[in-house]
Short mmCIF file of N, CA, C and O in Angstrom, two decimals:
data_model
loop_
_atom_site.label_atom_id
_atom_site.label_comp_id
_atom_site.label_asym_id
_atom_site.label_seq_id
_atom_site.Cartn_x
_atom_site.Cartn_y
_atom_site.Cartn_z
N GLN A 1 108.75 99.50 111.11
CA GLN A 1 107.72 99.75 110.12
C GLN A 1 106.83 100.89 110.59
O GLN A 1 106.21 100.82 111.64
N VAL A 2 106.78 101.94 109.81
CA VAL A 2 105.95 103.08 110.15
C VAL A 2 104.49 102.76 109.83
O VAL A 2 104.19 102.21 108.76
N GLN A 3 103.63 103.10 110.74
CA GLN A 3 102.20 102.91 110.52
C GLN A 3 101.48 104.24 110.70
O GLN A 3 101.81 105.01 111.62
N LEU A 4 100.52 104.49 109.83
CA LEU A 4 99.72 105.71 109.91
C LEU A 4 98.25 105.33 109.83
O LEU A 4 97.86 104.53 108.97
N VAL A 5 97.46 105.92 110.70
CA VAL A 5 96.04 105.64 110.73
C VAL A 5 95.28 106.96 110.72
O VAL A 5 95.40 107.76 111.66
N GLU A 6 94.50 107.16 109.66
CA GLU A 6 93.71 108.39 109.54
C GLU A 6 92.32 108.19 110.16
O GLU A 6 91.79 107.07 110.19
N SER A 7 91.75 109.28 110.60
CA SER A 7 90.37 109.28 111.08
C SER A 7 89.81 110.69 110.94
O SER A 7 90.56 111.64 110.70
N GLY A 8 88.49 110.79 111.07
CA GLY A 8 87.87 112.11 111.09
C GLY A 8 87.13 112.50 109.83
O GLY A 8 86.52 113.56 109.76
N GLY A 9 87.19 111.66 108.80
CA GLY A 9 86.47 111.99 107.58
C GLY A 9 84.96 111.85 107.78
O GLY A 9 84.49 111.37 108.81
N GLY A 10 84.22 112.28 106.77
CA GLY A 10 82.78 112.18 106.85
C GLY A 10 82.10 113.05 105.83
O GLY A 10 82.73 113.54 104.89
N LEU A 11 80.81 113.24 106.04
CA LEU A 11 79.98 114.06 105.15
C LEU A 11 79.75 115.41 105.81
O LEU A 11 79.35 115.48 106.98
N VAL A 12 79.98 116.47 105.05
CA VAL A 12 79.78 117.81 105.58
C VAL A 12 79.20 118.69 104.47
O VAL A 12 79.45 118.44 103.28
N GLN A 13 78.45 119.67 104.86
CA GLN A 13 77.89 120.60 103.87
C GLN A 13 78.94 121.62 103.45
O GLN A 13 79.87 121.93 104.20
N ALA A 14 78.76 122.14 102.26
CA ALA A 14 79.66 123.19 101.77
C ALA A 14 79.70 124.35 102.76
O ALA A 14 78.66 124.75 103.30
N GLY A 15 80.88 124.84 103.00
CA GLY A 15 81.09 125.91 103.98
C GLY A 15 81.43 125.40 105.36
O GLY A 15 81.84 126.19 106.22
N GLY A 16 81.28 124.11 105.58
CA GLY A 16 81.55 123.54 106.88
C GLY A 16 83.02 123.21 107.08
O GLY A 16 83.87 123.52 106.24
N SER A 17 83.29 122.58 108.23
CA SER A 17 84.66 122.26 108.61
C SER A 17 84.77 120.80 109.03
O SER A 17 83.79 120.19 109.47
N LEU A 18 85.96 120.26 108.89
CA LEU A 18 86.29 118.94 109.39
C LEU A 18 87.73 118.97 109.88
O LEU A 18 88.55 119.73 109.37
N ARG A 19 88.01 118.11 110.87
CA ARG A 19 89.39 117.94 111.31
C ARG A 19 89.77 116.48 111.16
O ARG A 19 89.14 115.60 111.76
N LEU A 20 90.77 116.25 110.36
CA LEU A 20 91.29 114.90 110.17
C LEU A 20 92.46 114.66 111.12
O LEU A 20 93.20 115.60 111.44
N SER A 21 92.61 113.42 111.54
CA SER A 21 93.72 113.04 112.41
C SER A 21 94.53 111.94 111.75
O SER A 21 93.98 111.10 111.01
N CYS A 22 95.80 111.93 112.04
CA CYS A 22 96.71 110.90 111.54
C CYS A 22 97.61 110.47 112.70
O CYS A 22 98.48 111.22 113.13
N ALA A 23 97.36 109.26 113.19
CA ALA A 23 98.17 108.72 114.27
C ALA A 23 99.38 108.01 113.67
O ALA A 23 99.23 107.14 112.80
N VAL A 24 100.55 108.38 114.14
CA VAL A 24 101.80 107.88 113.59
C VAL A 24 102.50 106.99 114.61
O VAL A 24 102.64 107.37 115.78
N SER A 25 102.96 105.83 114.19
CA SER A 25 103.68 104.94 115.09
C SER A 25 104.77 104.19 114.32
O SER A 25 104.75 104.14 113.10
N GLY A 26 105.72 103.65 115.08
CA GLY A 26 106.76 102.83 114.49
C GLY A 26 107.91 103.59 113.86
O GLY A 26 108.80 102.98 113.27
N HIS A 27 107.91 104.91 113.98
CA HIS A 27 109.00 105.67 113.36
C HIS A 27 110.16 105.78 114.33
O HIS A 27 110.00 105.80 115.53
N THR A 28 111.36 105.86 113.76
CA THR A 28 112.55 105.95 114.59
C THR A 28 113.40 107.17 114.28
O THR A 28 114.25 107.55 115.06
N LEU A 29 113.17 107.77 113.12
CA LEU A 29 113.96 108.93 112.74
C LEU A 29 113.53 110.15 113.54
O LEU A 29 112.36 110.28 113.92
N SER A 30 114.46 111.06 113.74
CA SER A 30 114.12 112.29 114.45
C SER A 30 113.71 113.39 113.48
O SER A 30 113.11 114.38 113.87
N ARG A 31 114.06 113.23 112.21
CA ARG A 31 113.74 114.25 111.22
C ARG A 31 112.91 113.62 110.12
O ARG A 31 113.42 112.84 109.31
N TYR A 32 111.63 113.95 110.10
CA TYR A 32 110.75 113.39 109.10
C TYR A 32 109.57 114.33 108.87
O TYR A 32 109.35 115.27 109.64
N THR A 33 108.86 114.07 107.81
CA THR A 33 107.73 114.91 107.40
C THR A 33 106.48 114.05 107.30
O THR A 33 106.53 112.93 106.80
N ILE A 34 105.39 114.60 107.78
CA ILE A 34 104.07 113.99 107.59
C ILE A 34 103.30 114.88 106.62
O ILE A 34 103.16 116.09 106.85
N GLY A 35 102.83 114.27 105.57
CA GLY A 35 102.06 115.01 104.58
C GLY A 35 100.64 114.50 104.48
O GLY A 35 100.35 113.35 104.80
N TRP A 36 99.78 115.40 104.05
CA TRP A 36 98.40 115.03 103.70
C TRP A 36 98.24 115.18 102.19
O TRP A 36 98.64 116.20 101.62
N PHE A 37 97.66 114.16 101.59
CA PHE A 37 97.35 114.16 100.17
C PHE A 37 95.88 113.80 100.02
O PHE A 37 95.26 113.25 100.94
N ARG A 38 95.35 114.06 98.85
CA ARG A 38 93.98 113.63 98.57
C ARG A 38 93.88 113.14 97.13
O ARG A 38 94.65 113.54 96.26
N GLN A 39 92.89 112.28 96.95
CA GLN A 39 92.66 111.74 95.62
C GLN A 39 91.17 111.63 95.38
O GLN A 39 90.46 110.90 96.10
N ALA A 40 90.71 112.35 94.37
CA ALA A 40 89.30 112.29 93.96
C ALA A 40 89.19 111.26 92.84
O ALA A 40 90.16 110.96 92.15
N PRO A 41 87.99 110.71 92.63
CA PRO A 41 87.80 109.71 91.57
C PRO A 41 88.25 110.24 90.22
O PRO A 41 87.87 111.35 89.81
N GLY A 42 89.05 109.45 89.54
CA GLY A 42 89.51 109.82 88.22
C GLY A 42 90.61 110.85 88.17
O GLY A 42 91.01 111.28 87.08
N LYS A 43 91.10 111.25 89.34
CA LYS A 43 92.16 112.27 89.39
C LYS A 43 93.41 111.72 90.06
O LYS A 43 93.36 110.73 90.78
N GLU A 44 94.52 112.40 89.83
CA GLU A 44 95.76 112.01 90.46
C GLU A 44 95.76 112.45 91.93
O GLU A 44 95.08 113.39 92.32
N ARG A 45 96.58 111.75 92.70
CA ARG A 45 96.74 112.13 94.09
C ARG A 45 97.47 113.47 94.15
O ARG A 45 98.46 113.67 93.45
N GLU A 46 96.96 114.37 94.99
CA GLU A 46 97.55 115.70 95.04
C GLU A 46 97.91 116.11 96.46
O GLU A 46 97.26 115.70 97.43
N PHE A 47 98.94 116.92 96.55
CA PHE A 47 99.44 117.41 97.83
C PHE A 47 98.44 118.39 98.44
O PHE A 47 97.87 119.23 97.74
N VAL A 48 98.26 118.28 99.75
CA VAL A 48 97.37 119.18 100.47
C VAL A 48 98.17 120.03 101.47
O VAL A 48 98.08 121.25 101.48
N ALA A 49 98.93 119.36 102.32
CA ALA A 49 99.70 120.06 103.35
C ALA A 49 100.74 119.11 103.92
O ALA A 49 100.61 117.88 103.76
N ALA A 50 101.74 119.66 104.57
CA ALA A 50 102.76 118.83 105.21
C ALA A 50 103.37 119.58 106.38
O ALA A 50 103.33 120.82 106.43
N ILE A 51 103.94 118.81 107.30
CA ILE A 51 104.60 119.39 108.46
C ILE A 51 105.88 118.64 108.74
O ILE A 51 105.89 117.40 108.73
N LEU A 52 106.94 119.38 108.94
CA LEU A 52 108.20 118.79 109.36
C LEU A 52 108.14 118.60 110.86
O LEU A 52 107.93 119.56 111.61
N TRP A 53 108.29 117.35 111.30
CA TRP A 53 108.00 117.05 112.71
C TRP A 53 108.92 117.83 113.65
O TRP A 53 108.47 118.42 114.63
N SER A 54 110.21 117.81 113.37
CA SER A 54 111.13 118.57 114.21
C SER A 54 111.17 120.00 113.71
O SER A 54 111.52 120.25 112.58
N GLY A 55 110.75 120.92 114.53
CA GLY A 55 110.75 122.32 114.12
C GLY A 55 109.38 122.82 113.73
O GLY A 55 109.07 123.99 113.91
N GLY A 56 108.56 121.96 113.16
CA GLY A 56 107.18 122.32 112.87
C GLY A 56 106.94 123.15 111.63
O GLY A 56 105.86 123.72 111.47
N SER A 57 107.90 123.23 110.72
CA SER A 57 107.65 123.98 109.49
C SER A 57 106.48 123.36 108.73
O SER A 57 106.36 122.14 108.67
N THR A 58 105.66 124.22 108.17
CA THR A 58 104.47 123.75 107.48
C THR A 58 104.45 124.20 106.02
O THR A 58 105.05 125.22 105.67
N TYR A 59 103.73 123.44 105.22
CA TYR A 59 103.66 123.68 103.78
C TYR A 59 102.23 123.43 103.35
O TYR A 59 101.61 122.46 103.78
N TYR A 60 101.71 124.27 102.48
CA TYR A 60 100.31 124.19 102.09
C TYR A 60 100.12 124.36 100.59
O TYR A 60 100.84 125.09 99.93
N ALA A 61 99.04 123.71 100.15
CA ALA A 61 98.55 123.96 98.80
C ALA A 61 97.31 124.85 98.83
O ALA A 61 96.92 125.37 97.80
N ASP A 62 96.71 124.99 100.03
CA ASP A 62 95.46 125.73 100.14
C ASP A 62 95.41 126.42 101.50
O ASP A 62 95.58 125.75 102.53
N SER A 63 95.15 127.69 101.51
CA SER A 63 95.18 128.46 102.76
C SER A 63 93.97 128.20 103.65
O SER A 63 93.93 128.64 104.79
N ARG A 64 92.99 127.46 103.18
CA ARG A 64 91.82 127.13 104.01
C ARG A 64 92.14 126.02 105.01
O ARG A 64 91.37 125.77 105.93
N PHE A 65 93.26 125.38 104.80
CA PHE A 65 93.62 124.22 105.62
C PHE A 65 94.78 124.56 106.55
O PHE A 65 95.65 125.36 106.20
N THR A 66 94.77 123.93 107.71
CA THR A 66 95.84 124.12 108.68
C THR A 66 96.31 122.77 109.19
O THR A 66 95.49 121.96 109.63
N ILE A 67 97.60 122.55 109.12
CA ILE A 67 98.19 121.31 109.62
C ILE A 67 98.88 121.59 110.94
O ILE A 67 99.50 122.65 111.12
N SER A 68 98.76 120.67 111.87
CA SER A 68 99.40 120.82 113.18
C SER A 68 99.77 119.45 113.71
O SER A 68 99.36 118.42 113.16
N ARG A 69 100.53 119.44 114.81
CA ARG A 69 100.94 118.16 115.38
C ARG A 69 100.85 118.21 116.89
O ARG A 69 100.96 119.28 117.50
N ASP A 70 100.65 117.04 117.46
CA ASP A 70 100.67 116.86 118.91
C ASP A 70 101.79 115.88 119.19
O ASP A 70 101.65 114.68 118.93
N ASN A 71 102.91 116.39 119.68
CA ASN A 71 104.08 115.54 119.89
C ASN A 71 103.79 114.40 120.86
O ASN A 71 104.19 113.25 120.63
N ALA A 72 103.11 114.71 121.93
CA ALA A 72 102.86 113.70 122.96
C ALA A 72 101.99 112.56 122.43
O ALA A 72 102.17 111.40 122.79
N ALA A 73 101.06 112.90 121.56
CA ALA A 73 100.14 111.90 121.03
C ALA A 73 100.61 111.31 119.70
O ALA A 73 99.93 110.42 119.17
N ASN A 74 101.74 111.80 119.20
CA ASN A 74 102.24 111.34 117.89
C ASN A 74 101.15 111.40 116.83
O ASN A 74 100.93 110.45 116.08
N THR A 75 100.47 112.52 116.80
CA THR A 75 99.33 112.68 115.90
C THR A 75 99.46 113.99 115.15
O THR A 75 99.87 115.01 115.72
N VAL A 76 99.11 113.94 113.88
CA VAL A 76 99.07 115.13 113.03
C VAL A 76 97.62 115.38 112.66
O VAL A 76 96.86 114.44 112.38
N TYR A 77 97.25 116.66 112.66
CA TYR A 77 95.88 117.04 112.36
C TYR A 77 95.84 117.89 111.10
O TYR A 77 96.78 118.61 110.78
N LEU A 78 94.71 117.78 110.39
CA LEU A 78 94.45 118.66 109.27
C LEU A 78 93.09 119.30 109.50
O LEU A 78 92.07 118.62 109.41
N GLN A 79 93.12 120.57 109.83
CA GLN A 79 91.88 121.33 110.00
C GLN A 79 91.49 121.90 108.66
O GLN A 79 92.27 122.63 108.04
N MET A 80 90.29 121.57 108.23
CA MET A 80 89.80 122.01 106.92
C MET A 80 88.58 122.89 107.12
O MET A 80 87.57 122.43 107.68
N ASN A 81 88.66 124.12 106.68
CA ASN A 81 87.57 125.08 106.82
C ASN A 81 87.03 125.50 105.47
O ASN A 81 87.70 125.33 104.44
N SER A 82 85.84 126.07 105.49
CA SER A 82 85.21 126.58 104.26
C SER A 82 85.25 125.54 103.15
O SER A 82 85.63 125.83 102.02
N LEU A 83 84.84 124.35 103.49
CA LEU A 83 84.93 123.25 102.54
C LEU A 83 84.01 123.45 101.34
O LEU A 83 82.92 124.04 101.45
N LYS A 84 84.47 122.95 100.21
CA LYS A 84 83.76 123.07 98.94
C LYS A 84 83.50 121.67 98.39
O LYS A 84 84.25 120.74 98.70
N PRO A 85 82.49 121.51 97.54
CA PRO A 85 82.26 120.19 96.94
C PRO A 85 83.50 119.63 96.23
O PRO A 85 83.71 118.41 96.23
N GLU A 86 84.32 120.49 95.67
CA GLU A 86 85.52 120.00 94.98
C GLU A 86 86.60 119.50 95.93
O GLU A 86 87.61 118.96 95.49
N ASP A 87 86.40 119.66 97.23
CA ASP A 87 87.30 119.08 98.22
C ASP A 87 86.98 117.61 98.47
O ASP A 87 87.72 116.93 99.19
N THR A 88 85.90 117.13 97.90
CA THR A 88 85.52 115.73 98.08
C THR A 88 86.60 114.81 97.52
O THR A 88 87.02 114.93 96.36
N ALA A 89 87.09 113.91 98.36
CA ALA A 89 88.19 113.02 97.99
C ALA A 89 88.47 112.07 99.15
O ALA A 89 87.95 112.26 100.26
N VAL A 90 89.30 111.09 98.87
CA VAL A 90 89.90 110.30 99.95
C VAL A 90 91.18 111.02 100.37
O VAL A 90 92.01 111.35 99.53
N TYR A 91 91.29 111.26 101.66
CA TYR A 91 92.44 111.97 102.20
C TYR A 91 93.38 110.96 102.86
O TYR A 91 92.95 110.14 103.67
N TYR A 92 94.65 111.08 102.51
CA TYR A 92 95.67 110.18 103.02
C TYR A 92 96.73 110.97 103.77
O TYR A 92 97.11 112.06 103.34
N CYS A 93 97.25 110.40 104.85
CA CYS A 93 98.47 110.95 105.42
C CYS A 93 99.62 110.01 105.05
O CYS A 93 99.42 108.81 104.82
N ALA A 94 100.79 110.59 105.00
CA ALA A 94 101.95 109.85 104.52
C ALA A 94 103.21 110.33 105.23
O ALA A 94 103.25 111.46 105.74
N TYR A 95 104.21 109.48 105.23
CA TYR A 95 105.46 109.72 105.97
C TYR A 95 106.64 109.67 105.00
O TYR A 95 106.71 108.78 104.14
N LYS A 96 107.55 110.62 105.16
CA LYS A 96 108.81 110.54 104.45
C LYS A 96 109.93 110.97 105.39
O LYS A 96 109.73 111.81 106.28
N SER A 97 111.08 110.42 105.22
CA SER A 97 112.23 110.86 105.99
C SER A 97 112.70 112.21 105.47
O SER A 97 112.49 112.54 104.29
N GLY A 98 113.27 113.00 106.37
CA GLY A 98 113.81 114.28 105.95
C GLY A 98 112.74 115.33 105.73
O GLY A 98 111.65 115.29 106.28
N THR A 99 113.08 116.30 104.89
CA THR A 99 112.24 117.47 104.71
C THR A 99 111.09 117.23 103.73
O THR A 99 110.99 116.18 103.10
N ASN A 100 110.27 118.26 103.60
CA ASN A 100 109.05 118.16 102.83
C ASN A 100 109.29 117.90 101.35
O ASN A 100 110.31 118.30 100.78
N SER A 101 108.33 117.25 100.75
CA SER A 101 108.25 117.15 99.30
C SER A 101 106.79 117.30 98.91
O SER A 101 105.91 116.86 99.65
N TYR A 102 106.55 117.89 97.78
CA TYR A 102 105.19 118.03 97.27
C TYR A 102 104.79 116.84 96.40
O TYR A 102 103.66 116.78 95.93
N SER A 103 105.72 115.94 96.19
CA SER A 103 105.46 114.78 95.34
C SER A 103 105.11 113.57 96.18
O SER A 103 105.87 113.16 97.07
N SER A 104 104.00 112.94 95.87
CA SER A 104 103.58 111.76 96.61
C SER A 104 104.57 110.62 96.43
O SER A 104 104.68 109.75 97.31
N ARG A 105 105.33 110.62 95.36
CA ARG A 105 106.27 109.52 95.10
C ARG A 105 107.40 109.48 96.11
O ARG A 105 108.05 108.45 96.27
N GLU A 106 107.63 110.56 96.79
CA GLU A 106 108.74 110.60 97.75
C GLU A 106 108.32 110.19 99.15
O GLU A 106 109.15 110.16 100.05
N TYR A 107 107.07 109.90 99.35
CA TYR A 107 106.59 109.46 100.66
C TYR A 107 106.56 107.94 100.68
O TYR A 107 105.98 107.30 99.80
N ALA A 108 107.16 107.36 101.71
CA ALA A 108 107.38 105.91 101.72
C ALA A 108 106.25 105.13 102.38
O ALA A 108 106.03 103.97 102.04
N TYR A 109 105.58 105.75 103.32
CA TYR A 109 104.54 105.04 104.06
C TYR A 109 103.23 105.83 103.99
O TYR A 109 103.25 107.06 104.08
N TRP A 110 102.15 105.08 103.89
CA TRP A 110 100.84 105.69 103.70
C TRP A 110 99.81 105.05 104.62
O TRP A 110 99.88 103.86 104.93
N GLY A 111 98.84 105.87 105.03
CA GLY A 111 97.69 105.34 105.74
C GLY A 111 96.67 104.79 104.75
O GLY A 111 96.87 104.82 103.53
N GLN A 112 95.57 104.29 105.30
CA GLN A 112 94.56 103.65 104.46
C GLN A 112 93.60 104.66 103.83
O GLN A 112 92.86 104.33 102.91
N GLY A 113 93.62 105.89 104.31
CA GLY A 113 92.77 106.94 103.76
C GLY A 113 91.47 107.09 104.51
O GLY A 113 90.96 106.14 105.12
N THR A 114 90.92 108.29 104.46
CA THR A 114 89.63 108.57 105.05
C THR A 114 88.82 109.41 104.06
O THR A 114 89.34 110.36 103.47
N GLN A 115 87.57 109.05 103.87
CA GLN A 115 86.73 109.71 102.87
C GLN A 115 86.17 111.02 103.42
O GLN A 115 85.62 111.06 104.52
N VAL A 116 86.31 112.06 102.63
CA VAL A 116 85.67 113.35 102.91
C VAL A 116 84.72 113.66 101.77
O VAL A 116 85.13 113.66 100.60
N THR A 117 83.47 113.89 102.11
CA THR A 117 82.47 114.21 101.11
C THR A 117 81.82 115.53 101.50
O THR A 117 81.32 115.68 102.62
N VAL A 118 81.86 116.49 100.57
CA VAL A 118 81.28 117.80 100.81
C VAL A 118 80.08 117.96 99.89
O VAL A 118 80.21 117.91 98.66
N SER A 119 78.91 118.14 100.48
CA SER A 119 77.69 118.28 99.70
C SER A 119 77.40 119.76 99.42
O SER A 119 77.72 120.63 100.23
N SER A 120 76.78 119.99 98.28
CA SER A 120 76.48 121.39 97.89
C SER A 120 75.14 121.83 98.41
O SER A 120 74.34 121.04 98.89
#
């Protein structure tokens, strides 16, 4: 059973930065993708970024964000810069086998989410 635990959310002023972490455990596949998604109140969950664990290919919806991984710590990070109030949402990390997908429906395991609030 794959488990994902997010951390690092909080309140930040517009223009500021945050780094989210996603600790991954229980996985056995060698080829898988970790994605970050977000969901604001009243909106659908949307793709933010993803990284293919083997090889490190990355995929983004927004160039202000950078996804990276620490193999030894089994952790994926999402560095978010130049934050805007519209970035306010619950951010989730998720796991899927194989290569990236931009659709949340293809991710099988999800963390509990971490709240990011950007004040104007």
